[in-house]
Coordinates of C-alpha atoms in Angstrom, one line a residue:
M186 CA 108.9 88.3 91.1
P187 CA 110.9 86.0 93.4
P188 CA 111.5 82.3 92.4
E189 CA 108.9 79.9 93.7
P190 CA 110.3 77.3 96.1
A191 CA 110.8 73.7 95.0
D192 CA 107.8 71.5 95.7
K193 CA 107.6 68.0 97.1
M194 CA 105.8 65.5 94.8
S195 CA 102.6 64.0 95.8
A196 CA 99.7 62.2 94.0
P197 CA 97.1 64.4 92.2
H198 CA 93.9 65.1 94.0
S199 CA 90.7 63.5 92.7
Q200 CA 88.5 65.4 90.4
P201 CA 85.5 67.0 92.3
S202 CA 81.9 66.2 91.5
A203 CA 79.7 68.9 90.1
S204 CA 78.2 69.6 93.5
E205 CA 81.8 70.2 95.0
I206 CA 82.7 72.9 92.4
P207 CA 82.3 76.4 93.8
S208 CA 80.0 79.0 92.3
W209 CA 82.5 80.9 90.4
P210 CA 80.3 83.8 89.2
A211 CA 79.7 84.7 92.9
H212 CA 83.4 85.1 93.7
D213 CA 85.4 85.1 90.4
R214 CA 85.2 87.9 87.8
L215 CA 86.4 85.4 85.1
G216 CA 84.1 82.7 86.4
S217 CA 82.7 81.2 83.2
L218 CA 86.1 81.3 81.5
H219 CA 87.8 79.7 84.6
A220 CA 85.1 77.1 84.9
A221 CA 85.7 75.9 81.4
E222 CA 89.5 76.0 81.7
L223 CA 89.4 73.8 84.8
K224 CA 87.9 71.0 82.8
T225 CA 91.0 71.2 80.5
I226 CA 93.4 71.3 83.5
H227 CA 91.9 68.2 85.0
R228 CA 92.1 66.3 81.6
F229 CA 95.7 67.6 81.2
Q230 CA 96.8 66.4 84.7
Q231 CA 95.2 63.1 84.2
S232 CA 96.7 62.5 80.7
F233 CA 100.2 61.6 82.1
D234 CA 101.9 61.4 85.4
F235 CA 105.2 63.3 85.1
P236 CA 105.1 66.0 87.8
W237 CA 108.9 65.8 88.3
L238 CA 109.5 66.6 84.7
M239 CA 107.0 69.4 84.7
K240 CA 108.7 70.9 87.8
R241 CA 112.1 70.8 86.0
I242 CA 110.6 72.6 82.9
S243 CA 109.0 75.2 85.2
D244 CA 112.3 75.8 86.7
L245 CA 113.5 77.2 83.3
G246 CA 111.3 80.2 84.2
P247 CA 112.0 82.5 87.2
S248 CA 114.0 80.3 89.5
R249 CA 117.4 79.8 90.9
F250 CA 118.3 78.3 87.5
M251 CA 117.4 81.5 85.7
M252 CA 119.4 83.6 88.2
A253 CA 122.4 81.3 87.7
L254 CA 121.9 81.7 83.9
I255 CA 122.0 85.4 84.1
A256 CA 125.1 85.2 86.3
F257 CA 126.7 82.9 83.8
V258 CA 126.1 85.3 80.9
L259 CA 127.3 88.2 83.0
F260 CA 130.6 86.7 84.2
C261 CA 131.5 84.1 81.6
L262 CA 130.1 85.2 78.2
D263 CA 129.3 88.9 77.8
P264 CA 129.0 91.4 80.7
R265 CA 127.0 93.9 78.6
V266 CA 124.5 91.2 77.6
G267 CA 124.4 90.0 81.1
V268 CA 123.6 93.4 82.6
R269 CA 120.8 93.9 80.0
L270 CA 119.4 90.5 80.6
G271 CA 119.4 91.2 84.3
L272 CA 117.6 94.4 83.9
L273 CA 115.0 92.8 81.7
F274 CA 114.4 90.0 84.2
F275 CA 113.7 92.3 87.1
A276 CA 111.8 94.9 84.9
S277 CA 109.5 92.2 83.5
S278 CA 109.0 90.8 87.0
A279 CA 108.1 94.2 88.3
V280 CA 105.7 94.9 85.4
R281 CA 104.1 91.5 85.8
D282 CA 103.6 91.8 89.5
L283 CA 102.0 95.2 89.1
I284 CA 99.5 93.9 86.5
A285 CA 98.8 90.8 88.6
L286 CA 98.0 92.9 91.7
A287 CA 95.8 95.1 89.7
L288 CA 93.8 92.3 88.1
H289 CA 93.8 90.1 91.3
S290 CA 92.7 87.1 89.4
Q291 CA 92.6 83.7 91.1
R292 CA 94.8 80.6 90.6
P293 CA 93.2 77.2 89.7
Y294 CA 93.8 75.4 93.0
W295 CA 92.2 78.4 94.8
L296 CA 88.9 77.7 93.1
D297 CA 89.0 74.0 92.8
T298 CA 90.6 71.7 95.4
G299 CA 90.5 68.9 92.8
V300 CA 93.3 70.6 90.9
A301 CA 96.6 68.9 91.8
T302 CA 99.5 71.1 92.8
F303 CA 101.8 68.1 93.5
T304 CA 102.7 69.3 96.9
D305 CA 102.0 68.0 100.4
S306 CA 99.7 70.9 101.0
P307 CA 98.3 73.8 98.9
P308 CA 101.1 76.3 98.4
V309 CA 100.7 79.9 99.8
A310 CA 101.0 82.1 96.7
T311 CA 103.0 85.3 96.8
S312 CA 101.1 86.8 93.9
Y313 CA 97.9 86.5 91.9
G314 CA 97.6 84.4 88.7
L315 CA 97.0 86.7 85.8
P316 CA 99.3 87.0 83.9
S317 CA 101.6 84.1 84.7
G318 CA 105.0 85.3 85.9
H319 CA 106.7 82.2 84.7
A320 CA 105.3 82.6 81.3
M321 CA 105.9 86.4 81.0
V322 CA 109.4 86.5 82.5
G323 CA 110.4 83.2 81.0
T324 CA 109.3 84.3 77.5
A325 CA 111.0 87.7 77.9
V326 CA 114.3 86.1 78.9
W327 CA 114.5 83.3 76.4
L328 CA 113.4 85.4 73.5
F329 CA 115.8 88.1 74.4
L330 CA 118.6 85.5 74.4
A331 CA 117.3 84.3 71.0
A332 CA 117.5 87.8 69.7
E333 CA 121.1 88.1 70.8
V334 CA 122.1 84.9 69.1
R335 CA 120.3 86.0 65.9
R336 CA 120.0 82.4 64.5
P337 CA 116.8 80.6 63.4
W338 CA 117.6 77.7 65.7
A339 CA 117.9 80.1 68.6
W340 CA 114.4 81.6 67.9
A341 CA 113.0 78.1 67.6
A342 CA 114.7 76.9 70.9
G343 CA 113.7 80.1 72.8
T344 CA 110.0 79.9 71.6
A345 CA 109.9 76.1 72.4
I346 CA 111.2 76.6 75.9
A347 CA 108.8 79.5 76.6
V348 CA 105.8 77.3 75.4
L349 CA 107.0 74.4 77.5
I350 CA 107.2 76.7 80.6
C351 CA 103.5 77.8 79.9
L352 CA 102.4 74.2 79.6
S353 CA 104.2 73.2 82.8
R354 CA 102.5 75.9 84.8
V355 CA 99.2 74.7 83.7
Y356 CA 100.0 71.1 84.4
L357 CA 101.2 71.9 88.0
G358 CA 97.9 73.6 88.7
M359 CA 99.4 77.0 89.3
H360 CA 97.8 78.9 86.3
F361 CA 94.9 78.8 83.9
M362 CA 95.5 78.7 80.2
S363 CA 94.5 82.3 79.9
D364 CA 97.1 83.3 82.5
V365 CA 99.9 81.7 80.5
A366 CA 98.6 82.9 77.2
L367 CA 98.6 86.6 78.4
G368 CA 102.0 86.0 80.0
F369 CA 103.5 84.7 76.8
G370 CA 102.0 87.5 74.8
L371 CA 103.2 90.3 77.2
G372 CA 106.7 88.8 77.5
A373 CA 107.1 88.7 73.7
L374 CA 105.7 92.2 73.4
L375 CA 108.1 93.4 76.2
V376 CA 111.1 92.0 74.3
F377 CA 109.9 93.6 71.1
F378 CA 109.8 97.1 72.7
W379 CA 112.8 96.5 74.8
R380 CA 115.1 95.8 71.9
R381 CA 113.9 98.9 70.1
L382 CA 114.1 101.3 73.0
E383 CA 117.1 100.2 75.1
T384 CA 119.7 101.7 72.8
P385 CA 118.0 105.2 72.5
A386 CA 117.4 105.2 76.3
A387 CA 121.1 104.3 77.0
E388 CA 122.2 107.1 74.6
A389 CA 119.9 109.6 76.3
L390 CA 121.3 108.6 79.7
Q391 CA 124.9 109.0 78.6
R392 CA 124.2 112.6 77.8
Q393 CA 123.0 113.3 81.3
T394 CA 125.1 114.1 84.4
S395 CA 125.9 111.6 87.0
R396 CA 123.5 113.3 89.4
V397 CA 120.6 113.0 87.0
I398 CA 121.4 109.3 86.4
Y399 CA 121.4 108.5 90.1
L400 CA 118.2 110.4 90.6
S401 CA 116.6 108.6 87.7
A402 CA 117.8 105.2 89.1
L403 CA 116.4 106.1 92.6
L404 CA 113.0 107.0 91.0
V405 CA 112.5 103.5 89.6
P406 CA 111.9 101.6 93.0
V407 CA 110.0 104.7 94.3
V408 CA 107.6 104.6 91.3
I409 CA 107.2 100.8 91.5
L410 CA 106.4 100.9 95.3
L411 CA 104.1 103.9 94.8
A412 CA 102.2 102.3 92.1
A413 CA 101.9 99.0 94.1
G414 CA 100.8 100.9 97.2
L415 CA 98.0 102.7 95.3
I416 CA 96.8 99.4 93.8
R417 CA 96.9 97.9 97.3
I418 CA 94.8 100.7 98.7
W419 CA 92.3 100.3 95.9
L420 CA 92.1 96.5 96.6
V421 CA 90.8 97.3 100.1
S422 CA 87.3 97.5 98.4
Y423 CA 87.8 93.9 97.1
P424 CA 88.5 91.6 100.1
E425 CA 89.5 88.0 99.4
A426 CA 86.6 85.6 99.2
A427 CA 86.5 83.0 101.9
P428 CA 87.0 80.0 99.5
W429 CA 90.5 81.1 98.6
A430 CA 91.5 83.6 101.3
A431 CA 94.0 81.1 103.0
S432 CA 95.5 80.1 99.6
A433 CA 95.9 83.7 98.5
G434 CA 98.1 84.2 101.6
K435 CA 100.7 86.8 100.7
A436 CA 99.4 87.8 97.3
R437 CA 98.8 91.4 98.4
T438 CA 102.1 92.1 100.3
L439 CA 104.4 94.7 98.9
G440 CA 107.7 93.0 99.7
V441 CA 108.2 91.6 96.2
F442 CA 107.9 95.1 94.8
A443 CA 110.7 96.5 97.1
Q444 CA 112.8 93.5 96.0
N445 CA 112.4 94.1 92.3
G446 CA 112.7 97.9 92.7
G447 CA 115.8 97.5 94.7
A448 CA 117.3 95.1 92.1
L449 CA 116.6 97.5 89.3
F450 CA 118.2 100.4 91.3

């Protein structure tokens, strides 16, 4: 998943009246859950006015900062850890984008124009909302680093950063609480299995010839693009509903999958 562009700050939108809220069950498969969560998002956004701070916290997830962090680890601290961290970053991004495309769940500001995004105009999303990419990838990266440090304070810091990223995404109107909760859980689960499988996988590859290794690497982007393409074909039967068609924008494009697959190759 590519980093989301920095946003310009603007005042939150006013909360809509009951008559202005769309009929979620008619368009949204998680309508009753989203309707309840929107009330919490409105209260959260109105509780304090610190969009700048929340944007900076959000940048601790997939962003230019995280790419710089990976580069710093790679070139200044430990090249092996940096390579593994980079692989985890792009692998978790690819997995998240495939899940999000398959679930094609809406973002809060698509359903309710009263949700503030703190931008001059509603952003055009490049992916669907469930699970949250910032929550999933951010959790995976920070918990992986905590596991590498192997100190209680590192686990506490990594977990705290991941939770703050989740909260920032809800405050900024980009995700529902269920989006970030699933993202956090999947990110933690991914790190759990990644740590246990990366060594056996590396040892198995070392026993293969260079030709097999190159072919295996080539298969990664092919499989990612094939899976995304099949999901995209399936989604033809589920056109975007008019209320959020403009906001969904590029959520069904395949460019991000080519990018992640190419990076993994």
